[in-house]
Amino acid sequence: MTTTTTRGAGRKRGSAAGRAGADSYRFVNDRVNGTSFIRHSMNKAFPTHWSFMIGEIALYSFIIVLLSGVFLTMFFEPSNREVIYNGSYAPLHGLKMSQAYASTLSISFDIRGGLLMRQLHHWAALIFIGAVAIHSLRVFFTGAFRKPREINWLIGVGLLTLAIFEGFAGYSLPDDLLSGTGLRIGYSMLESIPVVGSWLAMFIFGGEFPGQGFLHRLYAVHILLLPGIILALVTAHLMIIWHQKHTDFPGPGKSEETVVGTRFYPGYVLKGGGYTFLVFGVCALLGGLAQINPIWYYGPFTPAQVSAGSQPDFYMGFLEGSLRIMPGWEWHVWGQTIPFNLLIPGLILPGLMFTSMALYPFIERKWITKDNSYHELLDRPRDNPTRTGIGWMGLSFYLVLLVAGGNDIIAKTLHISLYATTWIFRFAIILVPPIAFYLAKRVCLGLLSREEDEHHHGIETGTIKRLPHGEVIEVHAPVPPARAAVLEATPDGQPAHIAQVGEPDEREPAPVGRQTVLTGARERLSSFFYEREDPEREDDR
Amino acid sequence: MTDDHGTGPDAGSGSGSGGGEPAAPAGMPPKGEASTAWEDQGSLVERLRSPGHGRRGSPEAASGAASEAPSGAPTGAASRGPAQAGQPSLAGQETSAEERAGDLRRRMRGPAGRNARTELDRALISRRADEMRGLTEIEDAQRIVLHEPAQAQLTDQGERSAARKVAGWFLLSAAATVGFCLLYALTSTRRNLAMQNQLLGLTLGVALLAIGIGAIVWVNQILPHEQAVQMREPLHPTPEERQAVELDWAKGVEETGVTRRKVLLGSLGISMGVLPLAPLFLLRDLGPSPTGGAGRSVFTYTAWRKGMRFVEYDTRLPVKLGDIEVGSLLTIVPEGHQDAAADSAVMLIRLRPDSVNVASFDGYAAKFPKDGYRGSDFVNAGHVAYSKVCTHAGCPVSLYEQQLEQFLCPCHQSTFEAYRAGRVIFGPAARALPMLPFYVDSEGFFRAKGDFPEPVGPSFWERG
């Protein structure tokens, strides 16, 4: 009855466009009946916090990468076939080059808006990978990967890895001098794999470097295989978060049982749509105004040349750095060669980095905290000092590698010896991560203990009061309710074997008897993870 | 915010206003009781403890709202007294809510617009609540706790000016798009490409950004600011649900007969286990075998053969003694095999005669006793022919530091000593640069004495 009224009212008021919309809605709905889904979706509450927007930026930039990429496929020819250039860029006239490079030049110089689209594609790809990486940091440091969101964390790590491969494939396609050198290193990396390396390299490249028709293969991977997988994973990622609902920071009115935020319709749709266009617009401005990958300066790829001071895109920088600071270790055993100077920095190290990233939620939950409860409210980074420390350890490890990838430029800029910078980074990669761990943990503990004071004693006002009996005190003002709600949400750190959290049936069964080395290590890890003592505060008391 | 408990005429008597102390116990009702959701907002508001949430407007505004509140409408704030919180039905309110909304809209134009607007919100929300009663099956369990009109929306004039702002951005976007199209149509790529690219990017960027900014302004200035609260649904099944699925699964297993006829699964397993062989075989022709049928890896030899002349890579002219000055270098490929530069490229270098470490070249020759080379096959008249392919990752070693007589690979900075048989002195490379044995013929041309005595380039498993 109520619904009839509404429909009637809608018909009365609606404009022509509104009627068309209502009609098509009814058309679809009378056939698939999505009313409950649509209504549910329209009323979905989305928490708002600036850090939740980073993932959105990744999504929107991915859309524009897809769109601009489709445009580029209309003109690009992924062929190794050699041609003599006679297009509109005069400095390269008469030069032998692959058709891939020639068609990239043609996109840049002969097709109106082609250069804009090429640069836009490149910038949007950089923004995509950067946003995915920063989004994953946000998720890590706020503990958003905890139960029930481990699956999405795994998908996210997969997406980050694929995005890096996809980016590498993309900038290798134009077959310029810079990208050709990158492919040469990739070929050597394949070759270095024990037992099957030669076969892999020959199969993937179709022969000895530079290979037969390799660009065709790379092209198929770049425009079909990887984007297809990425698109599928993005879809799964979004469907899961849609179903699970977004996490939120603790605050007034927030609880583990509720979501507080803007409804999807109308506020979030309009705002999300707006942000989409903002990201598009920034990409377009960058594509027009900020030059990127000017392949015509690098020249076509020839195997006997290389450009000095060349730098890959930023997401490959950590690999470049790890290759540069690796000492020249190589084993010759039983008539075979194992080149650790390629294997470790190029394959083992990134493999370990991404694997440990992927497994972290499981290590934390299954092994350290044994916390099997659901977590809908986020930790602020300071709320879990040990995790934040671990995060900074990993992040600083990555950053040292990234900066080491530019050691020649650093050496040149600062006028220090190239070898000195390499040695500095060799030490830094070992020393910086533990220091970062310690500092981050200390900072978190300091912030927490200050908040504890604030929670129990209120805010210092600076007003000094003398009591009748002569005592001088500082007046503390009560904490405002919004702040108090945050302070109260701070978890009381308890080792897992003392405080079991979660519903009784979600708990893991208590370990029975048998104290082994493993359980001991586990308990120590757990205590370490929850350790909250601050030596200075002990002294105060 | 407008519809919470501070505003209504009887809010003060119902639940404690201002302080946010609840009369009803705090906590969300369980899922499926959405129909009563609107009545217990007092308790919900209590959950929103921020100072802005518990209070609304000045006393005047509250009394104004009270005077204008339609009588006998037990919806909105007025209905939220504890006495009515549990009432199961408010049938008969549907039409009045609709009428009231229209009435309020008319009154919005007046000076009391601000309060009327909050009344409208309340009326609309109560209508929503009424609608929800008809749809109890839908598990939204959602309430809007804070639903505050945007500042601009409070007055008709404010909303009009906000709408103008939004429209301004949208029209700017349209203008930029037209500009983009004009630029595209009027320019030719032959002229001033950089400028054209910048202008195209600028117009397209503005066209896109302006839509985005317009939408954000729209959201911020016209849409009500809301805090919707929604129950989370449990993400795990109830024991009953789980059991039901398990039962269905077990029944299915029984029906397929796999427990009775083992051969079914066994044979399926065999077929599925063998099937991947087909795509595996299909992959074989992706590339040639690394041994190329010749019994030795293609990575172990290059295009160089005995007697081949050295030709310069760029000019493809044969190189003669005296073409290279002391301290400089040429990139060389074998004559007739210019395209084999990927592994056959050579750096022919002329060292200062006094700097050559003869013993190191003898030592290099001695490493390959089978070939019978001597040190003088590798350093001849001060010339040395090094492989240009880095022994680390295969980049062309192309930076020559003349003073130090060192090669530097620009990729990962492996450094090799040119005067001492290509020894590694720094960087990730593990092996010296291989050298090509050569001689100078009677006409003065450089010629190879054979292939490199060892594989060039990066390491691989079969290298030995």
Short mmCIF file of N, CA, C and O in Angstrom, two decimals, chain A residues 341-417:
data_model
loop_
_atom_site.label_atom_id
_atom_site.label_comp_id
_atom_site.label_asym_id
_atom_site.label_seq_id
_atom_site.Cartn_x
_atom_site.Cartn_y
_atom_site.Cartn_z
N ASN A 341 74.27 -13.49 -7.36
CA ASN A 341 74.20 -12.04 -7.57
C ASN A 341 72.99 -11.62 -8.40
O ASN A 341 72.65 -10.46 -8.46
N LEU A 342 72.33 -12.59 -9.04
CA LEU A 342 71.06 -12.29 -9.71
C LEU A 342 69.89 -12.91 -8.97
O LEU A 342 68.83 -12.30 -8.81
N LEU A 343 70.11 -14.16 -8.51
CA LEU A 343 69.02 -14.90 -7.89
C LEU A 343 68.51 -14.22 -6.63
O LEU A 343 67.30 -14.04 -6.44
N ILE A 344 69.43 -13.83 -5.76
CA ILE A 344 69.00 -13.26 -4.47
C ILE A 344 68.31 -11.92 -4.66
O ILE A 344 67.16 -11.76 -4.27
N PRO A 345 68.96 -10.95 -5.31
CA PRO A 345 68.29 -9.64 -5.38
C PRO A 345 67.11 -9.61 -6.35
O PRO A 345 66.19 -8.83 -6.16
N GLY A 346 67.12 -10.47 -7.36
CA GLY A 346 66.10 -10.35 -8.40
C GLY A 346 64.89 -11.24 -8.18
O GLY A 346 63.78 -10.91 -8.59
N LEU A 347 65.10 -12.40 -7.55
CA LEU A 347 64.00 -13.35 -7.43
C LEU A 347 63.70 -13.71 -5.98
O LEU A 347 62.56 -13.64 -5.54
N ILE A 348 64.74 -14.11 -5.24
CA ILE A 348 64.48 -14.60 -3.88
C ILE A 348 63.99 -13.47 -2.98
O ILE A 348 62.98 -13.59 -2.28
N LEU A 349 64.68 -12.34 -3.04
CA LEU A 349 64.33 -11.23 -2.14
C LEU A 349 62.92 -10.70 -2.41
O LEU A 349 62.10 -10.64 -1.48
N PRO A 350 62.59 -10.33 -3.66
CA PRO A 350 61.20 -9.88 -3.87
C PRO A 350 60.19 -10.97 -3.56
O PRO A 350 59.11 -10.68 -3.04
N GLY A 351 60.56 -12.22 -3.85
CA GLY A 351 59.66 -13.33 -3.51
C GLY A 351 59.37 -13.36 -2.02
O GLY A 351 58.22 -13.46 -1.59
N LEU A 352 60.44 -13.23 -1.23
CA LEU A 352 60.27 -13.24 0.23
C LEU A 352 59.46 -12.03 0.69
O LEU A 352 58.60 -12.14 1.57
N MET A 353 59.76 -10.87 0.09
CA MET A 353 59.05 -9.66 0.52
C MET A 353 57.56 -9.80 0.32
O MET A 353 56.76 -9.53 1.23
N PHE A 354 57.15 -10.25 -0.87
CA PHE A 354 55.72 -10.32 -1.14
C PHE A 354 55.06 -11.48 -0.41
O PHE A 354 53.91 -11.39 0.01
N THR A 355 55.82 -12.59 -0.25
CA THR A 355 55.25 -13.71 0.48
C THR A 355 55.01 -13.34 1.94
O THR A 355 53.96 -13.62 2.50
N SER A 356 55.99 -12.69 2.55
CA SER A 356 55.80 -12.35 3.96
C SER A 356 54.69 -11.33 4.12
O SER A 356 53.92 -11.37 5.08
N MET A 357 54.58 -10.44 3.14
CA MET A 357 53.47 -9.48 3.17
C MET A 357 52.14 -10.23 3.11
O MET A 357 51.21 -9.95 3.88
N ALA A 358 52.06 -11.21 2.20
CA ALA A 358 50.80 -11.94 2.04
C ALA A 358 50.47 -12.75 3.29
O ALA A 358 49.32 -12.84 3.69
N LEU A 359 51.51 -13.32 3.91
CA LEU A 359 51.25 -14.22 5.03
C LEU A 359 51.10 -13.50 6.36
O LEU A 359 50.67 -14.11 7.33
N TYR A 360 51.45 -12.21 6.40
CA TYR A 360 51.48 -11.55 7.70
C TYR A 360 50.19 -11.70 8.52
O TYR A 360 50.25 -12.03 9.70
N PRO A 361 49.00 -11.48 7.92
CA PRO A 361 47.79 -11.60 8.74
C PRO A 361 47.66 -12.97 9.39
O PRO A 361 47.20 -13.08 10.52
N PHE A 362 48.09 -13.99 8.68
CA PHE A 362 47.96 -15.35 9.20
C PHE A 362 48.98 -15.60 10.30
O PHE A 362 48.69 -16.26 11.28
N ILE A 363 50.18 -15.05 10.09
CA ILE A 363 51.19 -15.20 11.13
C ILE A 363 50.73 -14.50 12.39
O ILE A 363 50.80 -15.04 13.49
N GLU A 364 50.22 -13.29 12.22
CA GLU A 364 49.78 -12.54 13.41
C GLU A 364 48.65 -13.25 14.13
O GLU A 364 48.65 -13.37 15.34
N ARG A 365 47.68 -13.74 13.36
CA ARG A 365 46.49 -14.30 14.00
C ARG A 365 46.73 -15.72 14.49
O ARG A 365 46.41 -16.05 15.63
N LYS A 366 47.31 -16.56 13.63
CA LYS A 366 47.44 -17.96 14.00
C LYS A 366 48.57 -18.18 14.98
O LYS A 366 48.54 -19.09 15.79
N TRP A 367 49.61 -17.36 14.85
CA TRP A 367 50.82 -17.70 15.56
C TRP A 367 51.11 -16.78 16.73
O TRP A 367 51.63 -17.20 17.74
N ILE A 368 50.78 -15.52 16.57
CA ILE A 368 51.20 -14.59 17.62
C ILE A 368 50.04 -14.27 18.56
O ILE A 368 50.12 -14.51 19.76
N THR A 369 48.97 -13.74 18.04
CA THR A 369 47.91 -13.27 18.94
C THR A 369 46.86 -14.33 19.24
O THR A 369 46.20 -14.28 20.25
N LYS A 370 46.70 -15.28 18.36
CA LYS A 370 45.62 -16.27 18.46
C LYS A 370 44.28 -15.58 18.64
O LYS A 370 43.37 -16.10 19.28
N ASP A 371 44.18 -14.41 18.08
CA ASP A 371 42.98 -13.61 18.21
C ASP A 371 42.04 -13.99 17.08
O ASP A 371 42.25 -13.63 15.93
N ASN A 372 41.01 -14.74 17.43
CA ASN A 372 40.13 -15.26 16.38
C ASN A 372 38.84 -14.47 16.24
O ASN A 372 37.92 -14.90 15.56
N SER A 373 38.78 -13.31 16.89
CA SER A 373 37.52 -12.58 16.85
C SER A 373 37.47 -11.67 15.61
O SER A 373 38.48 -11.43 14.97
N TYR A 374 36.29 -11.18 15.34
CA TYR A 374 36.10 -10.28 14.20
C TYR A 374 36.55 -8.88 14.58
O TYR A 374 36.37 -8.44 15.70
N HIS A 375 37.14 -8.19 13.61
CA HIS A 375 37.59 -6.82 13.88
C HIS A 375 37.01 -5.88 12.83
O HIS A 375 37.44 -5.89 11.68
N GLU A 376 36.03 -5.12 13.24
CA GLU A 376 35.43 -4.16 12.33
C GLU A 376 35.95 -2.76 12.61
O GLU A 376 35.93 -1.89 11.75
N LEU A 377 36.40 -2.54 13.84
CA LEU A 377 36.99 -1.25 14.18
C LEU A 377 38.49 -1.33 13.98
O LEU A 377 39.13 -2.30 14.35
N LEU A 378 39.05 -0.29 13.39
CA LEU A 378 40.47 -0.29 13.07
C LEU A 378 41.31 0.07 14.30
O LEU A 378 40.83 0.72 15.23
N ASP A 379 42.53 -0.37 14.26
CA ASP A 379 43.53 0.15 15.18
C ASP A 379 44.06 1.43 14.58
O ASP A 379 44.24 1.51 13.37
N ARG A 380 44.32 2.41 15.42
CA ARG A 380 45.18 3.46 14.90
C ARG A 380 46.59 2.90 14.95
O ARG A 380 46.87 2.04 15.79
N PRO A 381 47.51 3.36 14.10
CA PRO A 381 48.84 2.77 14.09
C PRO A 381 49.45 2.66 15.49
O PRO A 381 50.09 1.67 15.83
N ARG A 382 49.21 3.66 16.33
CA ARG A 382 49.82 3.64 17.65
C ARG A 382 49.20 2.59 18.56
O ARG A 382 49.81 2.18 19.54
N ASP A 383 47.99 2.16 18.24
CA ASP A 383 47.32 1.21 19.12
C ASP A 383 48.01 -0.13 19.17
O ASP A 383 47.81 -0.91 20.09
N ASN A 384 48.78 -0.43 18.16
CA ASN A 384 49.48 -1.70 18.14
C ASN A 384 50.95 -1.44 17.83
O ASN A 384 51.40 -1.59 16.68
N PRO A 385 51.71 -1.02 18.83
CA PRO A 385 53.08 -0.56 18.58
C PRO A 385 53.95 -1.60 17.90
O PRO A 385 54.76 -1.25 17.04
N THR A 386 53.79 -2.87 18.25
CA THR A 386 54.67 -3.88 17.66
C THR A 386 54.37 -4.06 16.17
O THR A 386 55.28 -4.12 15.35
N ARG A 387 53.08 -4.10 15.83
CA ARG A 387 52.74 -4.25 14.42
C ARG A 387 53.23 -3.03 13.63
O ARG A 387 53.79 -3.17 12.54
N THR A 388 53.01 -1.86 14.20
CA THR A 388 53.48 -0.66 13.52
C THR A 388 54.99 -0.69 13.34
O THR A 388 55.51 -0.32 12.29
N GLY A 389 55.68 -1.19 14.37
CA GLY A 389 57.13 -1.34 14.26
C GLY A 389 57.51 -2.29 13.13
O GLY A 389 58.39 -1.99 12.31
N ILE A 390 56.81 -3.43 13.08
CA ILE A 390 57.09 -4.40 12.01
C ILE A 390 56.83 -3.77 10.64
O ILE A 390 57.61 -3.92 9.71
N GLY A 391 55.74 -3.02 10.56
CA GLY A 391 55.42 -2.35 9.30
C GLY A 391 56.52 -1.39 8.88
O GLY A 391 56.92 -1.37 7.72
N TRP A 392 57.01 -0.62 9.84
CA TRP A 392 58.07 0.32 9.50
C TRP A 392 59.36 -0.39 9.15
O TRP A 392 60.14 0.09 8.33
N MET A 393 59.56 -1.55 9.79
CA MET A 393 60.74 -2.33 9.45
C MET A 393 60.67 -2.71 7.97
O MET A 393 61.63 -2.51 7.22
N GLY A 394 59.53 -3.27 7.56
CA GLY A 394 59.38 -3.68 6.16
C GLY A 394 59.45 -2.50 5.22
O GLY A 394 60.11 -2.54 4.19
N LEU A 395 58.75 -1.43 5.61
CA LEU A 395 58.71 -0.26 4.74
C LEU A 395 60.09 0.35 4.57
O LEU A 395 60.49 0.73 3.47
N SER A 396 60.85 0.43 5.69
CA SER A 396 62.17 1.05 5.59
C SER A 396 63.11 0.17 4.76
O SER A 396 63.95 0.67 4.02
N PHE A 397 62.93 -1.16 4.87
CA PHE A 397 63.71 -2.08 4.05
C PHE A 397 63.46 -1.78 2.57
O PHE A 397 64.39 -1.63 1.78
N TYR A 398 62.18 -1.65 2.25
CA TYR A 398 61.81 -1.33 0.86
C TYR A 398 62.39 0.01 0.44
O TYR A 398 62.93 0.16 -0.66
N LEU A 399 62.26 1.00 1.32
CA LEU A 399 62.70 2.35 0.94
C LEU A 399 64.21 2.42 0.74
O LEU A 399 64.69 3.12 -0.15
N VAL A 400 64.96 1.69 1.57
CA VAL A 400 66.42 1.68 1.39
C VAL A 400 66.75 1.12 0.01
O VAL A 400 67.57 1.68 -0.73
N LEU A 401 66.07 0.02 -0.36
CA LEU A 401 66.31 -0.56 -1.69
C LEU A 401 65.96 0.43 -2.79
O LEU A 401 66.68 0.60 -3.76
N LEU A 402 64.81 1.10 -2.60
CA LEU A 402 64.36 2.06 -3.61
C LEU A 402 65.37 3.18 -3.81
O LEU A 402 65.72 3.53 -4.93
N VAL A 403 65.85 3.72 -2.69
CA VAL A 403 66.81 4.82 -2.79
C VAL A 403 68.14 4.31 -3.34
O VAL A 403 68.80 4.98 -4.13
N ALA A 404 68.50 3.07 -2.97
CA ALA A 404 69.75 2.49 -3.48
C ALA A 404 69.69 2.34 -5.00
O ALA A 404 70.72 2.37 -5.67
N GLY A 405 68.48 2.22 -5.55
CA GLY A 405 68.33 2.12 -7.00
C GLY A 405 68.77 3.39 -7.71
O GLY A 405 68.98 3.40 -8.91
N GLY A 406 68.89 4.48 -6.95
CA GLY A 406 69.34 5.73 -7.56
C GLY A 406 70.71 6.14 -7.05
O GLY A 406 71.03 7.33 -7.01
N ASN A 407 71.52 5.14 -6.64
CA ASN A 407 72.79 5.49 -5.99
C ASN A 407 73.72 6.28 -6.91
O ASN A 407 74.48 7.12 -6.46
N ASP A 408 73.64 6.02 -8.24
CA ASP A 408 74.52 6.77 -9.13
C ASP A 408 74.12 8.24 -9.18
O ASP A 408 74.96 9.14 -9.19
N ILE A 409 72.81 8.46 -9.16
CA ILE A 409 72.33 9.85 -9.19
C ILE A 409 72.64 10.55 -7.88
O ILE A 409 73.04 11.72 -7.86
N ILE A 410 72.50 9.81 -6.77
CA ILE A 410 72.85 10.39 -5.47
C ILE A 410 74.33 10.74 -5.43
O ILE A 410 74.72 11.83 -5.01
N ALA A 411 75.14 9.80 -5.93
CA ALA A 411 76.59 10.04 -5.92
C ALA A 411 76.94 11.27 -6.74
O ALA A 411 77.76 12.09 -6.34
N LYS A 412 76.28 11.39 -7.87
CA LYS A 412 76.59 12.51 -8.76
C LYS A 412 76.12 13.82 -8.15
O LYS A 412 76.82 14.84 -8.19
N THR A 413 74.92 13.79 -7.57
CA THR A 413 74.35 15.02 -7.01
C THR A 413 75.13 15.49 -5.80
O THR A 413 75.38 16.68 -5.62
N LEU A 414 75.51 14.54 -4.94
CA LEU A 414 76.17 14.92 -3.68
C LEU A 414 77.69 14.90 -3.79
O LEU A 414 78.39 15.12 -2.81
N HIS A 415 78.19 14.58 -4.99
CA HIS A 415 79.64 14.52 -5.21
C HIS A 415 80.33 13.59 -4.23
O HIS A 415 81.32 13.94 -3.60
N ILE A 416 79.76 12.40 -4.06
CA ILE A 416 80.49 11.39 -3.30
C ILE A 416 80.74 10.22 -4.22
O ILE A 416 80.09 10.07 -5.26
N SER A 417 81.67 9.38 -3.81
CA SER A 417 82.04 8.26 -4.66
C SER A 417 80.86 7.31 -4.82
O SER A 417 80.10 7.05 -3.88
#
